[in-house]
N, CA, C and O atoms as a DFTB+ gen file, in Angstrom:
444 C
 N C O
     1  1       0.846      -1.186       0.000
     2  2       0.000       0.000       0.000
     3  2       0.881       1.235       0.000
     4  3       1.882       1.322       0.712
     5  1       0.478       2.168      -0.809
     6  2       1.249       3.373      -0.930
     7  2       0.833       4.413       0.094
     8  3      -0.220       4.289       0.720
     9  1       1.662       5.445       0.267
    10  2       1.352       6.490       1.239
    11  2       0.066       7.239       0.897
    12  3      -0.639       7.651       1.818
    13  1      -0.273       7.436      -0.359
    14  2      -1.509       8.149      -0.681
    15  2      -2.724       7.312      -0.326
    16  3      -3.754       7.867       0.057
    17  1      -2.636       5.987      -0.442
    18  2      -3.759       5.131      -0.058
    19  2      -3.971       5.184       1.462
    20  3      -5.107       5.236       1.933
    21  1      -2.884       5.172       2.213
    22  2      -2.978       5.278       3.689
    23  2      -3.583       6.621       4.082
    24  3      -4.421       6.691       4.982
    25  1      -3.162       7.675       3.413
    26  2      -3.718       9.001       3.706
    27  2      -5.211       9.035       3.401
    28  3      -5.987       9.632       4.147
    29  1      -5.607       8.402       2.321
    30  2      -7.018       8.329       1.948
    31  2      -7.819       7.555       3.002
    32  3      -8.929       7.958       3.350
    33  1      -7.271       6.459       3.507
    34  2      -7.932       5.686       4.550
    35  2      -8.094       6.502       5.832
    36  3      -9.067       6.309       6.561
    37  1      -7.177       7.392       6.113
    38  2      -7.261       8.243       7.315
    39  2      -8.245       9.384       7.077
    40  3      -9.010       9.737       7.974
    41  1      -8.233       9.964       5.878
    42  2      -9.077      11.126       5.593
    43  2     -10.563      10.781       5.496
    44  3     -11.400      11.600       5.875
    45  1     -10.909       9.602       5.005
    46  2     -12.322       9.230       4.838
    47  2     -13.061       9.253       6.179
    48  3     -14.110       9.892       6.255
    49  1     -12.581       8.598       7.238
    50  2     -13.304       8.677       8.528
    51  2     -13.348      10.091       9.095
    52  3     -14.342      10.490       9.703
    53  1     -12.264      10.853       8.895
    54  2     -12.237      12.230       9.399
    55  2     -13.299      13.065       8.681
    56  3     -14.006      13.843       9.321
    57  1     -13.415      12.913       7.376
    58  2     -14.421      13.653       6.604
    59  2     -15.836      13.233       7.009
    60  3     -16.738      14.068       7.070
    61  1     -16.029      11.946       7.284
    62  2     -17.342      11.478       7.733
    63  2     -17.704      12.101       9.077
    64  3     -18.849      12.501       9.287
    65  1     -16.744      12.183       9.981
    66  2     -16.998      12.802      11.292
    67  2     -17.354      14.272      11.135
    68  3     -18.238      14.785      11.821
    69  1     -16.651      14.949      10.219
    70  2     -16.949      16.367      10.011
    71  2     -18.349      16.539       9.435
    72  3     -19.076      17.448       9.836
    73  1     -18.728      15.684       8.511
    74  2     -20.051      15.763       7.898
    75  2     -21.132      15.463       8.925
    76  3     -22.137      16.171       8.991
    77  1     -20.938      14.422       9.725
    78  2     -21.914      14.085      10.751
    79  2     -22.043      15.194      11.785
    80  3     -23.142      15.485      12.257
    81  1     -20.923      15.811      12.135
    82  2     -20.965      16.902      13.112
    83  2     -21.772      18.076      12.608
    84  3     -22.566      18.642      13.359
    85  1     -21.591      18.456      11.357
    86  2     -22.349      19.580      10.828
    87  2     -23.814      19.219      10.650
    88  3     -24.684      20.074      10.817
    89  1     -24.102      17.953      10.309
    90  2     -25.487      17.506      10.182
    91  2     -26.170      17.552      11.535
    92  3     -27.318      17.985      11.637
    93  1     -25.477      17.108      12.574
    94  2     -26.046      17.114      13.919
    95  2     -26.339      18.550      14.362
    96  3     -27.385      18.809      14.958
    97  1     -25.436      19.476      14.081
    98  2     -25.669      20.871      14.462
    99  2     -26.887      21.432      13.738
   100  3     -27.705      22.123      14.346
   101  1     -27.013      21.144      12.461
   102  2     -28.165      21.670      11.738
   103  2     -29.440      20.994      12.220
   104  3     -30.491      21.633      12.251
   105  1     -29.378      19.724      12.594
   106  2     -30.536      19.035      13.155
   107  2     -30.927      19.667      14.491
   108  3     -32.109      19.859      14.777
   109  1     -29.917      19.988      15.307
   110  2     -30.192      20.667      16.581
   111  2     -30.855      22.014      16.353
   112  3     -31.808      22.360      17.050
   113  1     -30.370      22.766      15.400
   114  2     -30.955      24.090      15.158
   115  2     -32.381      23.974      14.617
   116  3     -33.237      24.791      14.958
   117  1     -32.644      22.968      13.779
   118  2     -34.000      22.759      13.270
   119  2     -34.932      22.380      14.411
   120  3     -36.044      22.900      14.504
   121  1     -34.485      21.473      15.283
   122  2     -35.309      21.059      16.426
   123  2     -35.548      22.234      17.378
   124  3     -36.660      22.397      17.881
   125  1     -34.532      23.046      17.629
   126  2     -34.706      24.228      18.475
   127  2     -35.755      25.162      17.891
   128  3     -36.601      25.681      18.618
   129  1     -35.702      25.374      16.593
   130  2     -36.681      26.257      15.956
   131  2     -38.091      25.683      16.077
   132  3     -39.036      26.412      16.378
   133  1     -38.233      24.379      15.844
   134  2     -39.553      23.741      15.960
   135  2     -40.098      23.867      17.381
   136  3     -41.271      24.186      17.577
   137  1     -39.248      23.617      18.359
   138  2     -39.683      23.718      19.765
   139  2     -40.107      25.141      20.088
   140  3     -41.139      25.345      20.728
   141  1     -39.337      26.121      19.661
   142  2     -39.682      27.522      19.920
   143  2     -40.998      27.906      19.239
   144  3     -41.807      28.632      19.816
   145  1     -41.210      27.420      18.018
   146  2     -42.463      27.705      17.307
   147  2     -43.662      27.137      18.053
   148  3     -44.683      27.807      18.205
   149  1     -43.532      25.898      18.517
   150  2     -44.631      25.266      19.243
   151  2     -44.898      26.007      20.551
   152  3     -46.053      26.266      20.891
   153  1     -43.837      26.350      21.286
   154  2     -44.024      27.049      22.558
   155  2     -44.632      28.427      22.356
   156  3     -45.460      28.858      23.159
   157  1     -44.237      29.123      21.303
   158  2     -44.806      30.459      21.078
   159  2     -46.280      30.371      20.698
   160  3     -47.054      31.279      21.003
   161  1     -46.675      29.280      20.031
   162  2     -48.095      29.136      19.691
   163  2     -48.934      28.800      20.922
   164  3     -50.148      29.004      20.911
   165  1     -48.311      28.292      21.976
   166  2     -49.043      27.947      23.197
   167  2     -49.220      29.134      24.132
   168  3     -50.024      29.063      25.062
   169  1     -48.495      30.216      23.912
   170  2     -48.589      31.373      24.793
   171  2     -49.979      31.981      24.740
   172  3     -50.627      31.998      23.693
   173  1     -50.429      32.484      25.895
   174  2     -51.755      33.096      26.006
   175  2     -51.781      34.421      25.269
   176  3     -50.940      35.291      25.493
   177  1     -52.743      34.558      24.404
   178  2     -52.973      35.852      23.766
   179  2     -54.464      36.151      23.907
   180  3     -55.297      35.422      23.370
   181  1     -54.802      37.222      24.628
   182  2     -56.223      37.520      24.856
   183  2     -56.947      37.803      23.550
   184  3     -56.370      38.325      22.596
   185  1     -58.202      37.452      23.532
   186  2     -58.989      37.687      22.335
   187  2     -59.197      39.191      22.143
   188  3     -59.243      39.943      23.117
   189  1     -59.321      39.623      20.903
   190  2     -59.479      41.053      20.647
   191  2     -60.806      41.599      21.196
   192  3     -60.901      42.787      21.504
   193  1     -61.824      40.747      21.320
   194  2     -63.093      41.200      21.877
   195  2     -63.177      40.743      23.325
   196  3     -63.299      39.551      23.606
   197  1     -63.111      41.694      24.228
   198  2     -63.168      41.375      25.645
   199  2     -64.617      41.445      26.110
   200  3     -65.315      42.423      25.843
   201  1     -65.062      40.408      26.802
   202  2     -66.422      40.386      27.312
   203  2     -66.429      40.915      28.737
   204  3     -65.462      40.755      29.481
   205  1     -67.535      41.547      29.101
   206  2     -67.692      42.089      30.444
   207  2     -68.834      41.363      31.143
   208  3     -69.813      40.960      30.515
   209  1     -68.691      41.208      32.431
   210  2     -69.745      40.614      33.235
   211  2     -70.722      41.721      33.606
   212  3     -70.341      42.730      34.200
   213  1     -71.983      41.519      33.250
   214  2     -73.023      42.501      33.534
   215  2     -74.029      41.868      34.496
   216  3     -74.546      40.783      34.233
   217  1     -74.306      42.552      35.616
   218  2     -75.186      41.987      36.646
   219  2     -76.270      42.972      37.075
   220  3     -76.082      44.188      37.020
   221  1     -77.414      42.422      37.505
   222  2     -78.512      43.215      38.062
   223  2     -79.093      42.454      39.243
   224  3     -78.878      41.250      39.383
   225  1     -79.824      43.155      40.083
   226  2     -80.557      42.514      41.177
   227  2     -82.045      42.568      40.855
   228  3     -82.562      43.599      40.423
   229  1     -82.722      41.454      41.070
   230  2     -84.159      41.370      40.821
   231  2     -84.842      41.102      42.163
   232  3     -84.634      40.055      42.776
   233  1     -85.669      42.070      42.617
   234  2     -86.378      41.935      43.890
   235  2     -87.820      41.501      43.645
   236  3     -88.490      42.014      42.749
   237  1     -88.290      40.550      44.453
   238  2     -89.663      40.068      44.333
   239  2     -90.257      39.856      45.724
   240  3     -89.539      39.581      46.686
   241  1     -91.566      39.988      45.810
   242  2     -92.260      39.670      47.053
   243  2     -92.460      38.158      47.116
   244  3     -92.717      37.520      46.096
   245  1     -92.344      37.598      48.289
   246  2     -92.544      36.164      48.452
   247  2     -91.245      35.394      48.451
   248  3     -90.180      35.958      48.702
   249  1     -91.331      34.094      48.165
   250  2     -90.184      33.191      48.303
   251  2     -89.416      32.937      47.018
   252  3     -88.390      32.257      47.052
   253  1     -89.877      33.462      45.877
   254  2     -89.213      33.221      44.597
   255  2     -88.847      34.522      43.894
   256  3     -89.595      35.499      43.948
   257  1     -87.694      34.527      43.238
   258  2     -87.281      35.666      42.418
   259  2     -86.529      35.108      41.218
   260  3     -85.574      34.348      41.379
   261  1     -86.959      35.485      40.010
   262  2     -86.378      34.909      38.788
   263  2     -85.617      35.941      37.979
   264  3     -85.954      37.125      37.972
   265  1     -84.585      35.469      37.299
   266  2     -83.770      36.321      36.427
   267  2     -84.420      36.431      35.055
   268  3     -85.148      35.531      34.636
   269  1     -84.159      37.536      34.351
   270  2     -84.642      37.684      32.976
   271  2     -83.979      36.643      32.063
   272  3     -82.958      36.058      32.424
   273  1     -84.553      36.420      30.905
   274  2     -84.007      35.452      29.946
   275  2     -82.567      35.810      29.587
   276  3     -82.243      36.982      29.394
   277  1     -81.709      34.801      29.500
   278  2     -80.313      35.008      29.135
   279  2     -79.399      35.299      30.304
   280  3     -78.188      35.432      30.125
   281  1     -79.959      35.400      31.500
   282  2     -79.145      35.677      32.684
   283  2     -79.205      34.473      33.621
   284  3     -80.145      33.680      33.563
   285  1     -78.199      34.342      34.481
   286  2     -78.138      33.232      35.427
   287  2     -77.981      33.783      36.844
   288  3     -77.397      34.846      37.052
   289  1     -78.512      33.039      37.808
   290  2     -78.408      33.430      39.220
   291  2     -76.972      33.235      39.694
   292  3     -76.374      32.181      39.475
   293  1     -76.427      34.255      40.343
   294  2     -75.101      34.131      40.959
   295  2     -75.181      34.231      42.474
   296  3     -74.200      33.954      43.164
   297  1     -76.341      34.625      43.001
   298  2     -76.528      34.704      44.446
   299  2     -77.947      35.093      44.791
   300  3     -78.677      35.632      43.959
   301  1     -78.341      34.809      46.051
   302  2     -79.705      35.104      46.508
   303  2     -79.669      35.755      47.884
   304  3     -78.705      35.597      48.633
   305  1     -80.719      36.481      48.203
   306  2     -80.911      37.046      49.544
   307  2     -82.393      36.936      49.877
   308  3     -83.255      37.084      49.011
   309  1     -82.676      36.668      51.173
   310  2     -84.059      36.457      51.599
   311  2     -84.394      37.376      52.777
   312  3     -83.539      37.692      53.604
   313  1     -85.656      37.793      52.828
   314  2     -86.120      38.652      53.912
   315  2     -86.277      37.904      55.235
   316  3     -86.216      36.675      55.284
   317  1     -86.479      38.674      56.303
   318  2     -86.616      38.175      57.673
   319  2     -85.388      37.384      58.127
   320  3     -85.500      36.470      58.944
   321  1     -84.233      37.734      57.602
   322  2     -82.993      37.085      58.042
   323  2     -82.881      35.626      57.651
   324  3     -82.096      34.887      58.245
   325  1     -83.629      35.209      56.692
   326  2     -83.577      33.815      56.241
   327  2     -82.300      33.603      55.431
   328  3     -82.085      34.272      54.421
   329  1     -81.475      32.696      55.862
   330  2     -80.225      32.428      55.151
   331  2     -80.241      31.107      54.408
   332  3     -79.201      30.645      53.939
   333  1     -81.389      30.507      54.297
   334  2     -81.490      29.210      53.646
   335  2     -82.195      29.371      52.301
   336  3     -83.386      29.676      52.249
   337  1     -81.455      29.165      51.220
   338  2     -82.020      29.313      49.885
   339  2     -81.348      28.349      48.929
   340  3     -80.293      27.792      49.234
   341  1     -81.957      28.154      47.781
   342  2     -81.365      27.338      46.719
   343  2     -81.704      27.965      45.381
   344  3     -82.583      28.821      45.279
   345  1     -80.999      27.529      44.372
   346  2     -81.223      28.017      43.007
   347  2     -81.923      26.916      42.224
   348  3     -81.480      25.768      42.208
   349  1     -83.012      27.278      41.582
   350  2     -83.775      26.316      40.793
   351  2     -83.637      26.648      39.311
   352  3     -83.839      27.789      38.897
   353  1     -83.291      25.637      38.522
   354  2     -83.167      25.775      37.054
   355  2     -82.191      26.871      36.639
   356  3     -82.322      27.429      35.549
   357  1     -81.229      27.185      37.477
   358  2     -80.176      28.174      37.205
   359  2     -80.674      29.606      37.056
   360  3     -79.865      30.511      36.855
   361  1     -81.985      29.840      37.148
   362  2     -82.505      31.192      36.919
   363  2     -83.402      31.711      38.034
   364  3     -83.832      32.864      37.980
   365  1     -83.700      30.888      39.052
   366  2     -84.662      31.296      40.074
   367  2     -84.111      31.059      41.467
   368  3     -83.622      29.973      41.780
   369  1     -84.197      32.093      42.304
   370  2     -83.850      31.955      43.716
   371  2     -85.090      31.505      44.487
   372  3     -86.191      32.012      44.272
   373  1     -84.890      30.555      45.378
   374  2     -85.991      30.024      46.192
   375  2     -85.574      30.093      47.661
   376  3     -84.649      29.399      48.083
   377  1     -86.255      30.927      48.428
   378  2     -85.975      31.023      49.863
   379  2     -86.717      29.895      50.580
   380  3     -87.907      29.684      50.345
   381  1     -86.019      29.176      51.447
   382  2     -86.567      27.964      52.046
   383  2     -87.204      28.161      53.424
   384  3     -87.755      27.210      53.978
   385  1     -87.144      29.345      53.979
   386  2     -87.764      29.579      55.291
   387  2     -89.287      29.672      55.150
   388  3     -89.805      30.027      54.091
   389  1     -89.983      29.350      56.224
   390  2     -91.453      29.335      56.143
   391  2     -92.040      30.735      56.025
   392  3     -93.074      30.914      55.381
   393  1     -91.401      31.729      56.632
   394  2     -91.899      33.101      56.555
   395  2     -90.844      33.974      55.889
   396  3     -89.780      34.223      56.457
   397  1     -91.148      34.436      54.682
   398  2     -90.241      35.304      53.933
   399  2     -91.087      36.351      53.240
   400  3     -92.059      36.023      52.561
   401  1     -90.712      37.638      53.414
   402  2     -91.513      38.679      52.763
   403  2     -90.936      39.126      51.415
   404  3     -91.664      39.668      50.584
   405  1     -89.633      38.903      51.191
   406  2     -89.039      39.272      49.905
   407  2     -87.878      38.333      49.571
   408  3     -87.306      37.674      50.438
   409  1     -87.562      38.303      48.292
   410  2     -86.420      37.520      47.798
   411  2     -85.724      38.354      46.720
   412  3     -86.381      38.969      45.880
   413  1     -84.392      38.368      46.751
   414  2     -83.615      39.061      45.732
   415  2     -82.707      38.055      45.049
   416  3     -82.023      37.267      45.702
   417  1     -82.714      38.097      43.736
   418  2     -81.794      37.262      42.914
   419  2     -80.757      38.171      42.270
   420  3     -81.103      39.188      41.669
   421  1     -79.508      37.810      42.394
   422  2     -78.445      38.518      41.683
   423  2     -78.252      37.784      40.363
   424  3     -77.901      36.604      40.352
   425  1     -78.481      38.476      39.253
   426  2     -78.484      37.857      37.915
   427  2     -77.371      38.451      37.068
   428  3     -77.200      39.669      37.024
   429  1     -76.616      37.594      36.398
   430  2     -75.487      38.065      35.593
   431  2     -75.452      37.359      34.227
   432  3     -76.017      36.281      34.042
   433  1     -74.766      38.014      33.283
   434  2     -74.466      37.418      31.973
   435  2     -73.249      38.098      31.396
   436  3     -72.884      39.196      31.816
   437  1     -72.611      37.441      30.422
   438  2     -71.457      38.030      29.739
   439  2     -71.948      38.857      28.565
   440  3     -72.728      38.385      27.737
   441  1     -71.485      40.086      28.506
   442  2     -71.900      40.982      27.426
   443  2     -70.705      41.439      26.623
   444  3     -70.857      42.201      25.669
């Protein structure tokens, strides 16, 4: 074997290592870019139309007070210090005490 053949045998593995090294670096940079793209798409960006919570109180005589259509009960209050109430069908406050002179429903919706 001649000296040029020996040099060729030494240079081939060295060139392969150099090629693999540059391929690995470019693969790393491609993967980094993909990861950054995915993470940036996951970041919270508020919608351009911001909704506001709009609420009213509806007062009624007796044990029931209902919200207007499109609104939901978020809380109730009962007369005579009655603290026992429940919400029926998501739109009506029902005071559970035997003697109640008024009921108030707090009604809200997103506008």
